[in-house]
mmCIF file of C-alpha atoms in Angstrom:
data_model
loop_
_atom_site.group_PDB
_atom_site.id
_atom_site.type_symbol
_atom_site.label_atom_id
_atom_site.label_comp_id
_atom_site.label_asym_id
_atom_site.label_seq_id
_atom_site.Cartn_x
_atom_site.Cartn_y
_atom_site.Cartn_z
ATOM 1 C CA MET R 1 0.000 0.000 0.000
ATOM 2 C CA GLU R 2 2.912 2.375 0.508
ATOM 3 C CA ARG R 3 3.339 2.471 -3.274
ATOM 4 C CA THR R 4 0.354 4.810 -3.649
ATOM 5 C CA LYS R 5 2.560 7.609 -2.289
ATOM 6 C CA SER R 6 4.742 7.730 -5.392
ATOM 7 C CA ILE R 7 2.360 6.831 -8.224
ATOM 8 C CA PRO R 8 1.183 9.951 -10.055
ATOM 9 C CA LEU R 9 -1.982 9.950 -12.135
ATOM 10 C CA GLN R 10 -1.028 9.188 -15.731
ATOM 11 C CA PRO R 11 -2.450 11.391 -18.542
ATOM 12 C CA PRO R 12 -5.940 10.731 -19.980
ATOM 13 C CA THR R 13 -4.347 9.581 -23.261
ATOM 14 C CA TYR R 14 -3.739 6.217 -21.538
ATOM 15 C CA GLY R 15 -7.271 5.892 -20.171
ATOM 16 C CA ASN R 16 -10.944 6.031 -21.045
ATOM 17 C CA LEU R 17 -12.053 9.070 -19.047
ATOM 18 C CA ILE R 18 -11.223 12.683 -18.216
ATOM 19 C CA THR R 19 -11.882 13.191 -14.523
ATOM 20 C CA VAL R 20 -13.081 16.523 -13.124
ATOM 21 C CA LEU R 21 -13.847 17.693 -9.591
ATOM 22 C CA SER R 22 -15.477 21.092 -9.090
ATOM 23 C CA ILE R 23 -16.275 23.002 -5.885
ATOM 24 C CA ASP R 24 -18.550 26.047 -5.708
ATOM 25 C CA GLY R 25 -17.992 29.235 -3.757
ATOM 26 C CA GLY R 26 -19.958 30.011 -0.599
ATOM 27 C CA GLY R 27 -17.860 31.167 2.374
ATOM 28 C CA ILE R 28 -18.338 29.071 5.491
ATOM 29 C CA ARG R 29 -20.657 26.827 3.495
ATOM 30 C CA GLY R 30 -17.467 25.237 2.161
ATOM 31 C CA LEU R 31 -18.046 22.862 5.066
ATOM 32 C CA ILE R 32 -20.763 21.181 3.000
ATOM 33 C CA PRO R 33 -18.542 20.039 0.094
ATOM 34 C CA GLY R 34 -15.720 19.506 2.596
ATOM 35 C CA THR R 35 -17.830 16.888 4.372
ATOM 36 C CA ILE R 36 -18.744 15.224 1.082
ATOM 37 C CA LEU R 37 -15.117 15.175 -0.106
ATOM 38 C CA ALA R 38 -14.058 13.454 3.109
ATOM 39 C CA PHE R 39 -16.513 10.654 2.324
ATOM 40 C CA LEU R 40 -15.302 10.327 -1.274
ATOM 41 C CA GLU R 41 -11.658 10.148 -0.205
ATOM 42 C CA SER R 42 -12.485 7.521 2.420
ATOM 43 C CA GLU R 43 -14.074 5.386 -0.302
ATOM 44 C CA LEU R 44 -10.948 5.711 -2.434
ATOM 45 C CA GLN R 45 -8.845 4.708 0.561
ATOM 46 C CA LYS R 46 -10.918 1.552 0.976
ATOM 47 C CA LEU R 47 -9.961 0.636 -2.576
ATOM 48 C CA ASP R 48 -6.345 1.816 -2.792
ATOM 49 C CA GLY R 49 -4.978 2.273 0.702
ATOM 50 C CA GLU R 50 -4.954 4.948 3.382
ATOM 51 C CA ASP R 51 -2.446 7.112 1.518
ATOM 52 C CA ALA R 52 -4.859 7.705 -1.371
ATOM 53 C CA ARG R 53 -5.731 11.384 -1.903
ATOM 54 C CA LEU R 54 -8.198 13.098 -4.217
ATOM 55 C CA ALA R 55 -5.387 14.706 -6.228
ATOM 56 C CA ASP R 56 -4.299 11.192 -7.227
ATOM 57 C CA TYR R 57 -7.496 10.645 -9.215
ATOM 58 C CA PHE R 58 -8.634 13.885 -10.867
ATOM 59 C CA ASP R 59 -7.162 15.366 -14.032
ATOM 60 C CA VAL R 60 -8.388 18.767 -12.907
ATOM 61 C CA ILE R 61 -9.800 20.188 -9.689
ATOM 62 C CA ALA R 62 -11.591 23.516 -9.999
ATOM 63 C CA GLY R 63 -12.772 25.799 -7.211
ATOM 64 C CA THR R 64 -14.190 29.263 -6.759
ATOM 65 C CA SER R 65 -13.815 31.421 -3.651
ATOM 66 C CA THR R 66 -14.023 29.031 -0.684
ATOM 67 C CA GLY R 67 -13.883 26.225 -3.268
ATOM 68 C CA GLY R 68 -10.642 27.715 -4.573
ATOM 69 C CA LEU R 69 -9.173 27.522 -1.091
ATOM 70 C CA VAL R 70 -10.233 23.871 -0.802
ATOM 71 C CA THR R 71 -8.728 23.202 -4.245
ATOM 72 C CA ALA R 72 -5.378 24.613 -3.130
ATOM 73 C CA MET R 73 -5.492 22.636 0.120
ATOM 74 C CA LEU R 74 -6.079 19.393 -1.784
ATOM 75 C CA THR R 75 -3.412 19.974 -4.439
ATOM 76 C CA ALA R 76 -0.576 22.001 -2.885
ATOM 77 C CA PRO R 77 2.418 19.745 -2.155
ATOM 78 C CA ASP R 78 3.935 19.207 1.271
ATOM 79 C CA GLU R 79 7.607 18.460 1.915
ATOM 80 C CA ASN R 80 7.055 14.862 0.699
ATOM 81 C CA ASN R 81 5.348 16.027 -2.514
ATOM 82 C CA ARG R 82 2.010 14.774 -1.270
ATOM 83 C CA PRO R 83 -1.155 16.871 -0.799
ATOM 84 C CA LEU R 84 -0.871 19.405 1.991
ATOM 85 C CA PHE R 85 -4.305 18.428 3.323
ATOM 86 C CA ALA R 86 -6.254 15.202 3.292
ATOM 87 C CA ALA R 87 -9.941 15.744 2.546
ATOM 88 C CA ASN R 88 -10.742 14.722 6.100
ATOM 89 C CA ASP R 89 -8.685 17.683 7.374
ATOM 90 C CA ILE R 90 -10.858 20.272 5.629
ATOM 91 C CA LYS R 91 -13.719 20.008 8.100
ATOM 92 C CA GLU R 92 -11.480 20.645 11.116
ATOM 93 C CA PHE R 93 -9.769 23.487 9.288
ATOM 94 C CA TYR R 94 -13.094 25.242 8.719
ATOM 95 C CA LEU R 95 -14.409 24.545 12.213
ATOM 96 C CA ASN R 96 -11.254 25.922 13.810
ATOM 97 C CA GLU R 97 -10.477 28.850 11.515
ATOM 98 C CA CYS R 98 -13.809 30.254 10.299
ATOM 99 C CA PRO R 99 -14.650 31.935 13.640
ATOM 100 C CA LYS R 100 -11.359 33.855 13.341
ATOM 101 C CA ILE R 101 -11.798 34.659 9.647
ATOM 102 C CA PHE R 102 -15.362 35.871 10.216
ATOM 103 C CA PRO R 103 -15.404 37.132 13.831
ATOM 104 C CA GLN R 104 -18.961 37.578 15.043
ATOM 105 C CA LYS R 105 -19.833 41.013 16.398
ATOM 106 C CA TYR R 106 -23.120 41.633 18.118
ATOM 107 C CA PHE R 107 -24.624 45.086 18.285
ATOM 108 C CA LEU R 108 -27.329 45.271 20.914
ATOM 109 C CA LEU R 109 -28.397 48.820 19.980
ATOM 110 C CA PHE R 110 -29.575 49.664 16.478
ATOM 111 C CA PRO R 111 -28.170 46.546 14.767
ATOM 112 C CA TYR R 112 -29.747 47.359 11.375
ATOM 113 C CA VAL R 113 -28.379 50.902 11.350
ATOM 114 C CA THR R 114 -24.946 49.612 12.336
ATOM 115 C CA LYS R 115 -25.051 47.098 9.488
ATOM 116 C CA ILE R 116 -25.873 49.824 6.970
ATOM 117 C CA ILE R 117 -23.029 52.027 8.208
ATOM 118 C CA LYS R 118 -20.621 49.084 7.971
ATOM 119 C CA ALA R 119 -21.788 48.327 4.428
ATOM 120 C CA LEU R 120 -21.150 51.922 3.407
ATOM 121 C CA ALA R 121 -17.844 52.308 5.220
ATOM 122 C CA GLY R 122 -15.998 49.308 3.770
ATOM 123 C CA PRO R 123 -15.857 45.506 3.697
ATOM 124 C CA LYS R 124 -17.447 43.693 6.603
ATOM 125 C CA TYR R 125 -14.154 41.956 7.479
ATOM 126 C CA ASN R 126 -10.595 43.227 7.057
ATOM 127 C CA GLY R 127 -9.296 39.854 5.855
ATOM 128 C CA LYS R 128 -6.059 40.099 7.825
ATOM 129 C CA TYR R 129 -6.430 36.765 9.591
ATOM 130 C CA LEU R 130 -7.457 34.975 6.375
ATOM 131 C CA HIS R 131 -4.501 36.432 4.487
ATOM 132 C CA SER R 132 -1.959 35.465 7.136
ATOM 133 C CA LEU R 133 -3.469 31.996 7.511
ATOM 134 C CA VAL R 134 -3.408 31.276 3.783
ATOM 135 C CA ARG R 135 0.163 32.538 3.447
ATOM 136 C CA GLN R 136 1.237 30.415 6.402
ATOM 137 C CA LYS R 137 -0.362 27.246 5.045
ATOM 138 C CA LEU R 138 0.598 27.633 1.373
ATOM 139 C CA GLY R 139 3.970 29.308 1.859
ATOM 140 C CA ASP R 140 5.849 30.002 -1.365
ATOM 141 C CA LYS R 141 4.038 27.355 -3.438
ATOM 142 C CA LYS R 142 3.116 28.525 -6.929
ATOM 143 C CA LEU R 143 0.464 27.501 -9.420
ATOM 144 C CA HIS R 144 2.765 25.261 -11.464
ATOM 145 C CA GLN R 145 3.571 23.161 -8.382
ATOM 146 C CA THR R 146 0.089 21.737 -7.730
ATOM 147 C CA LEU R 147 -0.057 17.950 -7.757
ATOM 148 C CA THR R 148 -2.751 17.905 -10.424
ATOM 149 C CA ASN R 149 -4.199 20.532 -12.742
ATOM 150 C CA VAL R 150 -6.239 23.241 -11.044
ATOM 151 C CA VAL R 151 -8.566 25.940 -12.347
ATOM 152 C CA ILE R 152 -9.397 28.858 -10.045
ATOM 153 C CA PRO R 153 -11.417 31.827 -11.359
ATOM 154 C CA THR R 154 -11.123 35.397 -10.116
ATOM 155 C CA PHE R 155 -12.324 38.737 -11.504
ATOM 156 C CA ASP R 156 -10.022 41.650 -12.293
ATOM 157 C CA ILE R 157 -11.852 44.876 -11.498
ATOM 158 C CA ARG R 158 -9.304 47.063 -13.265
ATOM 159 C CA ASN R 159 -9.779 45.282 -16.574
ATOM 160 C CA LEU R 160 -13.420 44.339 -15.852
ATOM 161 C CA GLN R 161 -12.916 40.771 -16.997
ATOM 162 C CA PRO R 162 -12.542 37.300 -15.536
ATOM 163 C CA THR R 163 -8.991 36.234 -14.704
ATOM 164 C CA ILE R 164 -8.579 32.481 -14.698
ATOM 165 C CA PHE R 165 -5.625 30.835 -12.986
ATOM 166 C CA SER R 166 -5.248 27.567 -14.858
ATOM 167 C CA SER R 167 -2.524 24.924 -14.782
ATOM 168 C CA PHE R 168 -3.225 24.297 -18.454
ATOM 169 C CA GLU R 169 -2.242 27.867 -19.357
ATOM 170 C CA VAL R 170 0.656 28.556 -17.013
ATOM 171 C CA ASN R 171 3.324 27.386 -19.502
ATOM 172 C CA HIS R 172 1.971 29.771 -22.132
ATOM 173 C CA LYS R 173 1.345 32.618 -19.689
ATOM 174 C CA PRO R 174 4.214 32.604 -17.163
ATOM 175 C CA CYS R 175 2.939 35.801 -15.510
ATOM 176 C CA PHE R 176 -0.019 33.756 -14.271
ATOM 177 C CA ASP R 177 2.296 31.468 -12.282
ATOM 178 C CA ALA R 178 1.366 33.314 -9.107
ATOM 179 C CA LEU R 179 1.659 32.255 -5.493
ATOM 180 C CA LEU R 180 -1.220 29.959 -4.565
ATOM 181 C CA SER R 181 -1.773 32.166 -1.522
ATOM 182 C CA ASP R 182 -2.352 35.235 -3.718
ATOM 183 C CA ILE R 183 -4.702 33.275 -5.962
ATOM 184 C CA CYS R 184 -6.722 32.037 -2.968
ATOM 185 C CA ILE R 185 -6.934 35.493 -1.391
ATOM 186 C CA GLY R 186 -8.050 36.929 -4.733
ATOM 187 C CA THR R 187 -10.724 34.351 -5.512
ATOM 188 C CA SER R 188 -12.239 34.693 -2.013
ATOM 189 C CA ALA R 189 -12.364 38.519 -1.925
ATOM 190 C CA ALA R 190 -16.170 38.683 -1.925
ATOM 191 C CA PRO R 191 -17.481 42.222 -2.494
ATOM 192 C CA THR R 192 -18.819 43.840 0.728
ATOM 193 C CA TYR R 193 -17.341 40.964 2.807
ATOM 194 C CA LEU R 194 -13.588 40.977 2.181
ATOM 195 C CA PRO R 195 -11.235 43.522 0.579
ATOM 196 C CA ALA R 196 -10.100 43.298 -3.043
ATOM 197 C CA HIS R 197 -6.612 41.893 -3.480
ATOM 198 C CA TYR R 198 -3.702 43.473 -5.376
ATOM 199 C CA PHE R 199 -0.413 41.793 -6.274
ATOM 200 C CA LYS R 200 2.184 41.651 -9.047
ATOM 201 C CA THR R 201 4.068 38.857 -10.754
ATOM 202 C CA LYS R 202 7.209 38.863 -12.902
ATOM 203 C CA ASP R 203 8.120 36.314 -15.535
ATOM 204 C CA GLY R 204 11.600 35.083 -16.463
ATOM 205 C CA GLU R 205 12.092 37.938 -18.926
ATOM 206 C CA GLY R 206 11.294 40.573 -16.340
ATOM 207 C CA ASN R 207 7.764 41.355 -17.585
ATOM 208 C CA VAL R 208 5.540 42.533 -14.737
ATOM 209 C CA LYS R 209 1.811 41.878 -14.541
ATOM 210 C CA GLU R 210 -0.542 43.507 -12.052
ATOM 211 C CA PHE R 211 -3.659 41.863 -10.663
ATOM 212 C CA ASN R 212 -6.606 43.692 -9.054
ATOM 213 C CA LEU R 213 -8.829 40.836 -7.974
ATOM 214 C CA ILE R 214 -12.172 40.147 -6.362
ATOM 215 C CA ASP R 215 -14.171 36.992 -5.751
ATOM 216 C CA GLY R 216 -14.217 34.458 -8.573
ATOM 217 C CA GLY R 217 -17.934 34.008 -7.944
ATOM 218 C CA VAL R 218 -18.483 37.163 -9.986
ATOM 219 C CA ALA R 219 -17.290 35.169 -13.008
ATOM 220 C CA ALA R 220 -18.067 31.533 -12.189
ATOM 221 C CA ASN R 221 -19.439 30.593 -8.783
ATOM 222 C CA ASN R 222 -19.826 27.068 -10.153
ATOM 223 C CA PRO R 223 -16.558 26.484 -12.063
ATOM 224 C CA THR R 224 -17.454 23.078 -13.550
ATOM 225 C CA LEU R 225 -17.999 24.305 -17.096
ATOM 226 C CA LEU R 226 -14.867 26.413 -16.816
ATOM 227 C CA ALA R 227 -12.823 23.326 -15.913
ATOM 228 C CA ILE R 228 -14.230 21.404 -18.882
ATOM 229 C CA GLY R 229 -13.478 24.378 -21.098
ATOM 230 C CA GLU R 230 -9.838 24.490 -19.984
ATOM 231 C CA VAL R 231 -9.463 20.802 -20.836
ATOM 232 C CA THR R 232 -11.082 21.399 -24.223
ATOM 233 C CA LYS R 233 -8.671 24.259 -24.945
ATOM 234 C CA ALA R 234 -5.741 21.984 -24.100
ATOM 235 C CA ILE R 235 -7.075 19.358 -26.532
ATOM 236 C CA ILE R 236 -7.517 21.964 -29.288
ATOM 237 C CA LYS R 237 -3.917 23.114 -28.771
ATOM 238 C CA GLY R 238 -2.736 19.564 -29.317
ATOM 239 C CA SER R 239 -1.652 18.582 -25.802
ATOM 240 C CA SER R 240 -0.124 15.102 -25.859
ATOM 241 C CA ASP R 241 -1.843 14.373 -22.525
ATOM 242 C CA PHE R 242 -5.175 14.096 -24.349
ATOM 243 C CA PHE R 243 -4.249 12.492 -27.695
ATOM 244 C CA PRO R 244 -6.326 11.162 -29.514
ATOM 245 C CA ILE R 245 -9.318 12.643 -27.646
ATOM 246 C CA LYS R 246 -11.400 15.038 -29.755
ATOM 247 C CA PRO R 247 -12.390 18.520 -28.482
ATOM 248 C CA MET R 248 -16.124 17.744 -28.380
ATOM 249 C CA ASP R 249 -15.769 14.250 -26.934
ATOM 250 C CA TYR R 250 -17.688 15.256 -23.800
ATOM 251 C CA GLY R 251 -18.927 11.701 -23.320
ATOM 252 C CA ARG R 252 -15.504 10.868 -21.886
ATOM 253 C CA PHE R 253 -15.826 13.306 -19.003
ATOM 254 C CA LEU R 254 -16.463 11.989 -15.492
ATOM 255 C CA VAL R 255 -17.581 14.979 -13.439
ATOM 256 C CA ILE R 256 -18.329 15.531 -9.766
ATOM 257 C CA SER R 257 -19.667 19.022 -9.078
ATOM 258 C CA LEU R 258 -20.240 20.050 -5.467
ATOM 259 C CA GLY R 259 -22.417 22.985 -4.470
ATOM 260 C CA THR R 260 -22.355 24.826 -1.170
ATOM 261 C CA GLY R 261 -26.129 25.071 -0.832
ATOM 262 C CA SER R 262 -28.653 27.791 -1.604
ATOM 263 C CA PRO R 263 -31.843 29.104 0.048
ATOM 264 C CA LYS R 264 -34.133 28.805 -2.970
ATOM 265 C CA ASP R 265 -37.048 27.434 -1.007
ATOM 266 C CA GLU R 266 -36.810 30.212 1.552
ATOM 267 C CA VAL R 267 -38.760 33.181 0.184
ATOM 268 C CA LYS R 268 -36.695 36.295 0.821
ATOM 269 C CA TYR R 269 -37.242 38.697 -2.034
ATOM 270 C CA ASN R 270 -40.076 39.642 -4.355
ATOM 271 C CA ALA R 271 -40.508 42.081 -7.198
ATOM 272 C CA HIS R 272 -43.059 44.178 -5.293
ATOM 273 C CA ASP R 273 -40.461 44.996 -2.626
ATOM 274 C CA ALA R 274 -37.402 45.033 -4.875
ATOM 275 C CA ALA R 275 -39.028 47.554 -7.194
ATOM 276 C CA LYS R 276 -38.559 50.123 -4.414
ATOM 277 C CA TRP R 277 -35.003 49.173 -3.489
ATOM 278 C CA GLY R 278 -32.021 51.444 -3.764
ATOM 279 C CA MET R 279 -28.353 50.648 -3.249
ATOM 280 C CA LEU R 280 -28.637 50.056 0.504
ATOM 281 C CA ASN R 281 -31.517 47.612 0.100
ATOM 282 C CA TRP R 282 -29.627 45.580 -2.493
ATOM 283 C CA LEU R 283 -26.748 45.389 -0.027
ATOM 284 C CA THR R 284 -28.590 44.639 3.189
ATOM 285 C CA SER R 285 -32.213 43.487 2.715
ATOM 286 C CA GLY R 286 -33.543 40.321 4.309
ATOM 287 C CA GLY R 287 -30.583 39.878 6.632
ATOM 288 C CA SER R 288 -28.255 39.130 3.707
ATOM 289 C CA THR R 289 -26.777 40.745 0.607
ATOM 290 C CA PRO R 290 -29.293 40.274 -2.237
ATOM 291 C CA ILE R 291 -27.031 41.461 -5.034
ATOM 292 C CA ILE R 292 -24.340 38.916 -4.051
ATOM 293 C CA ASN R 293 -26.921 36.122 -3.824
ATOM 294 C CA VAL R 294 -28.392 36.992 -7.206
ATOM 295 C CA PHE R 295 -25.181 36.711 -9.187
ATOM 296 C CA SER R 296 -23.718 33.750 -7.268
ATOM 297 C CA TYR R 297 -26.800 31.531 -7.398
ATOM 298 C CA SER R 298 -27.695 32.449 -10.975
ATOM 299 C CA SER R 299 -24.212 31.732 -12.343
ATOM 300 C CA ALA R 300 -24.026 28.410 -10.480
ATOM 301 C CA ASP R 301 -27.431 27.268 -11.697
ATOM 302 C CA MET R 302 -26.809 28.246 -15.317
ATOM 303 C CA VAL R 303 -23.744 25.995 -15.404
ATOM 304 C CA ASP R 304 -25.695 23.066 -13.962
ATOM 305 C CA LEU R 305 -28.557 23.631 -16.391
ATOM 306 C CA ASN R 306 -26.198 23.633 -19.365
ATOM 307 C CA LEU R 307 -24.237 20.584 -18.261
ATOM 308 C CA SER R 308 -27.392 18.629 -17.470
ATOM 309 C CA VAL R 309 -28.557 19.183 -21.042
ATOM 310 C CA VAL R 310 -25.171 18.179 -22.487
ATOM 311 C CA PHE R 311 -24.861 14.960 -20.487
ATOM 312 C CA GLN R 312 -28.481 14.013 -21.206
ATOM 313 C CA ALA R 313 -27.909 14.612 -24.926
ATOM 314 C CA LEU R 314 -24.868 12.316 -24.786
ATOM 315 C CA HIS R 315 -26.786 9.646 -22.838
ATOM 316 C CA SER R 316 -24.067 9.779 -20.207
ATOM 317 C CA GLU R 317 -26.040 11.155 -17.267
ATOM 318 C CA LYS R 318 -24.320 8.684 -14.931
ATOM 319 C CA ASN R 319 -20.991 10.394 -15.619
ATOM 320 C CA TYR R 320 -22.208 13.691 -14.158
ATOM 321 C CA LEU R 321 -22.957 14.068 -10.453
ATOM 322 C CA ARG R 322 -24.104 17.400 -9.044
ATOM 323 C CA ILE R 323 -24.633 17.442 -5.275
ATOM 324 C CA GLN R 324 -26.441 20.526 -4.068
ATOM 325 C CA ASP R 325 -28.939 21.470 -1.351
ATOM 326 C CA ASP R 326 -31.347 24.182 -2.507
ATOM 327 C CA LYS R 327 -33.387 24.226 0.684
ATOM 328 C CA LEU R 328 -31.091 25.993 3.135
ATOM 329 C CA GLN R 329 -32.805 28.269 5.625
ATOM 330 C CA GLY R 330 -31.700 30.743 8.251
ATOM 331 C CA ASP R 331 -28.078 30.995 9.339
ATOM 332 C CA VAL R 332 -26.908 27.934 7.382
ATOM 333 C CA ALA R 333 -27.689 29.865 4.188
ATOM 334 C CA SER R 334 -25.265 32.630 5.172
ATOM 335 C CA VAL R 335 -21.649 32.865 4.043
ATOM 336 C CA ASP R 336 -20.236 34.233 7.293
ATOM 337 C CA VAL R 337 -22.268 33.339 10.409
ATOM 338 C CA ALA R 338 -19.333 31.432 11.881
ATOM 339 C CA THR R 339 -20.787 30.483 15.241
ATOM 340 C CA GLU R 340 -20.002 27.046 16.629
ATOM 341 C CA LYS R 341 -23.672 26.092 16.371
ATOM 342 C CA ASN R 342 -23.985 27.147 12.744
ATOM 343 C CA LEU R 343 -20.735 25.503 11.666
ATOM 344 C CA ASP R 344 -21.869 22.244 13.258
ATOM 345 C CA SER R 345 -25.189 22.609 11.433
ATOM 346 C CA LEU R 346 -23.359 22.931 8.112
ATOM 347 C CA VAL R 347 -21.510 19.680 8.773
ATOM 348 C CA GLN R 348 -24.901 18.077 9.419
ATOM 349 C CA VAL R 349 -26.184 19.466 6.115
ATOM 350 C CA GLY R 350 -23.263 17.824 4.311
ATOM 351 C CA GLU R 351 -23.832 14.523 6.104
ATOM 352 C CA GLY R 352 -27.533 14.717 5.342
ATOM 353 C CA LEU R 353 -26.873 15.314 1.656
ATOM 354 C CA LEU R 354 -24.988 12.032 1.466
ATOM 355 C CA LYS R 355 -28.184 10.211 2.430
ATOM 356 C CA GLN R 356 -30.361 12.117 -0.039
ATOM 357 C CA PRO R 357 -31.232 10.658 -3.452
ATOM 358 C CA VAL R 358 -29.226 11.814 -6.443
ATOM 359 C CA SER R 359 -31.038 14.840 -7.833
ATOM 360 C CA ARG R 360 -30.908 16.711 -11.089
ATOM 361 C CA VAL R 361 -32.157 20.125 -11.944
ATOM 362 C CA ASN R 362 -35.585 20.192 -13.578
ATOM 363 C CA LEU R 363 -35.000 22.079 -16.800
ATOM 364 C CA GLU R 364 -38.481 23.612 -16.600
ATOM 365 C CA THR R 365 -38.662 24.684 -12.955
ATOM 366 C CA GLY R 366 -34.984 25.005 -12.027
ATOM 367 C CA LYS R 367 -35.629 22.905 -8.898
ATOM 368 C CA PHE R 368 -33.633 19.866 -7.835
ATOM 369 C CA GLU R 369 -35.647 16.649 -8.093
ATOM 370 C CA ALA R 370 -34.752 13.056 -7.230
ATOM 371 C CA CYS R 371 -33.937 11.224 -10.457
ATOM 372 C CA ASN R 372 -33.331 7.618 -9.378
ATOM 373 C CA HIS R 373 -33.089 5.333 -6.365
ATOM 374 C CA GLU R 374 -29.358 5.910 -5.898
ATOM 375 C CA THR R 375 -28.318 8.104 -2.964
ATOM 376 C CA ASN R 376 -25.473 10.601 -3.223
ATOM 377 C CA GLU R 377 -23.481 8.322 -0.938
ATOM 378 C CA GLU R 378 -24.046 5.358 -3.250
ATOM 379 C CA ALA R 379 -23.216 7.481 -6.296
ATOM 380 C CA LEU R 380 -19.938 8.641 -4.740
ATOM 381 C CA THR R 381 -19.053 5.031 -3.920
ATOM 382 C CA ARG R 382 -19.707 4.152 -7.561
ATOM 383 C CA PHE R 383 -17.611 7.098 -8.734
ATOM 384 C CA ALA R 384 -14.788 6.078 -6.387
ATOM 385 C CA LYS R 385 -14.666 2.667 -8.043
ATOM 386 C CA LEU R 386 -14.606 4.270 -11.510
ATOM 387 C CA LEU R 387 -11.856 6.667 -10.452
ATOM 388 C CA SER R 388 -9.746 3.844 -9.037
ATOM 389 C CA GLU R 389 -10.229 1.671 -12.118
ATOM 390 C CA GLU R 390 -9.293 4.592 -14.382
ATOM 391 C CA LYS R 391 -6.149 5.346 -12.390
ATOM 392 C CA TRP R 392 -4.875 1.788 -12.593
ATOM 393 C CA LEU R 393 -5.918 1.322 -16.227
ATOM 394 C CA ARG R 394 -3.820 4.336 -17.212
ATOM 395 C CA LEU R 395 -0.873 3.051 -15.247
ATOM 396 C CA ALA R 396 -1.101 -0.351 -16.932
ATOM 397 C CA ARG R 397 -1.134 1.269 -20.384
ATOM 398 C CA SER R 398 1.502 3.882 -19.672
ATOM 399 C CA PRO R 399 5.162 3.247 -20.566
ATOM 400 C CA HIS R 400 6.107 5.164 -17.418
ATOM 401 C CA GLY R 401 4.800 2.640 -14.962
ATOM 402 C CA HIS R 402 3.751 -0.997 -14.789
ATOM 403 C CA THR R 403 3.007 -1.243 -11.089
ATOM 404 C CA PRO R 404 0.054 -3.602 -10.497
ATOM 405 C CA LYS R 405 -2.826 -2.434 -8.343
ATOM 406 C CA PRO R 406 -2.340 -3.430 -4.679
ATOM 407 C CA ASN R 407 -4.516 -6.318 -3.511
#
């Protein structure tokens, strides 16, 4: 079993599938996919030994905002060139650190007025603890050093365009080979919650590039389609890792897409009220930030809608698993209520999702509906077996390794 430590995932050219893991943005709600990822990794460990890690099985891991942080945790190398964090460590990381990243302040007098003043004066949190924590954990690791390909979206407010940090592009765009810590701070800089992030990089020829970044959720809160697009671009450019796969051969994708939950079934806004809203209302109504919710949930759902259609058209629905809870209510729907009680509740949401039936978005209503008798837990167990089989199939076909699968 010790051999799993030194066996890298061979390129898709030696296998049958292209494996993708995607993690949405959502602040403290990253505990939900974190809990699900711990289960998936435990299933892989049952098959391939306790040293198995998610980065050993996915051709690309994509994450936005809090999902970008999880992506870096799962793929950044430690001193032994193994993932810095096991999936099981993510839950404890969030439980321990979120109360310090999002310190809870209670205003007994005029809480609504205080909230408005805070919203006008600057970001809700100064981000100092998050920045120091991320720099401490990720150190001087750069994008090119991740143990598998990663895709992390941000948005550059100076250029008013998405800025995608992609392993597939870093060789062609050396200025994008930034510190993972800077990338994580940038992708999690949610407007009104955390400050925008500025940094510079310099390539080998001395060219300097400036970045003025905010939360990647502005561009792609659900980065699944973005990850598939980066793979497709690599195929178009003739990458030997994907020969002889064709650019539109989407039937070969095996995709796990993890949401962080949404409060769709909790009625918060309506057109009658919103018609009267000004800037302050869009920032503070209903105990949350409507404008942030609107763009994050809409972008995430559009990706799922599009991918559901594609996989149905290809008759490969079983290769696409979206796990999402669209019935969050109260504090668990927030991105920053980091009380011990609420964080524990989010873990329970993740555990509960594992027991729920696999659901797919209804293309007419936009709601998640159970589509078969398989639970998410059973689906993840099935995916773990497929991922393990793909890993060892590639190794058997690759000229770089002939190690048999451990018994």
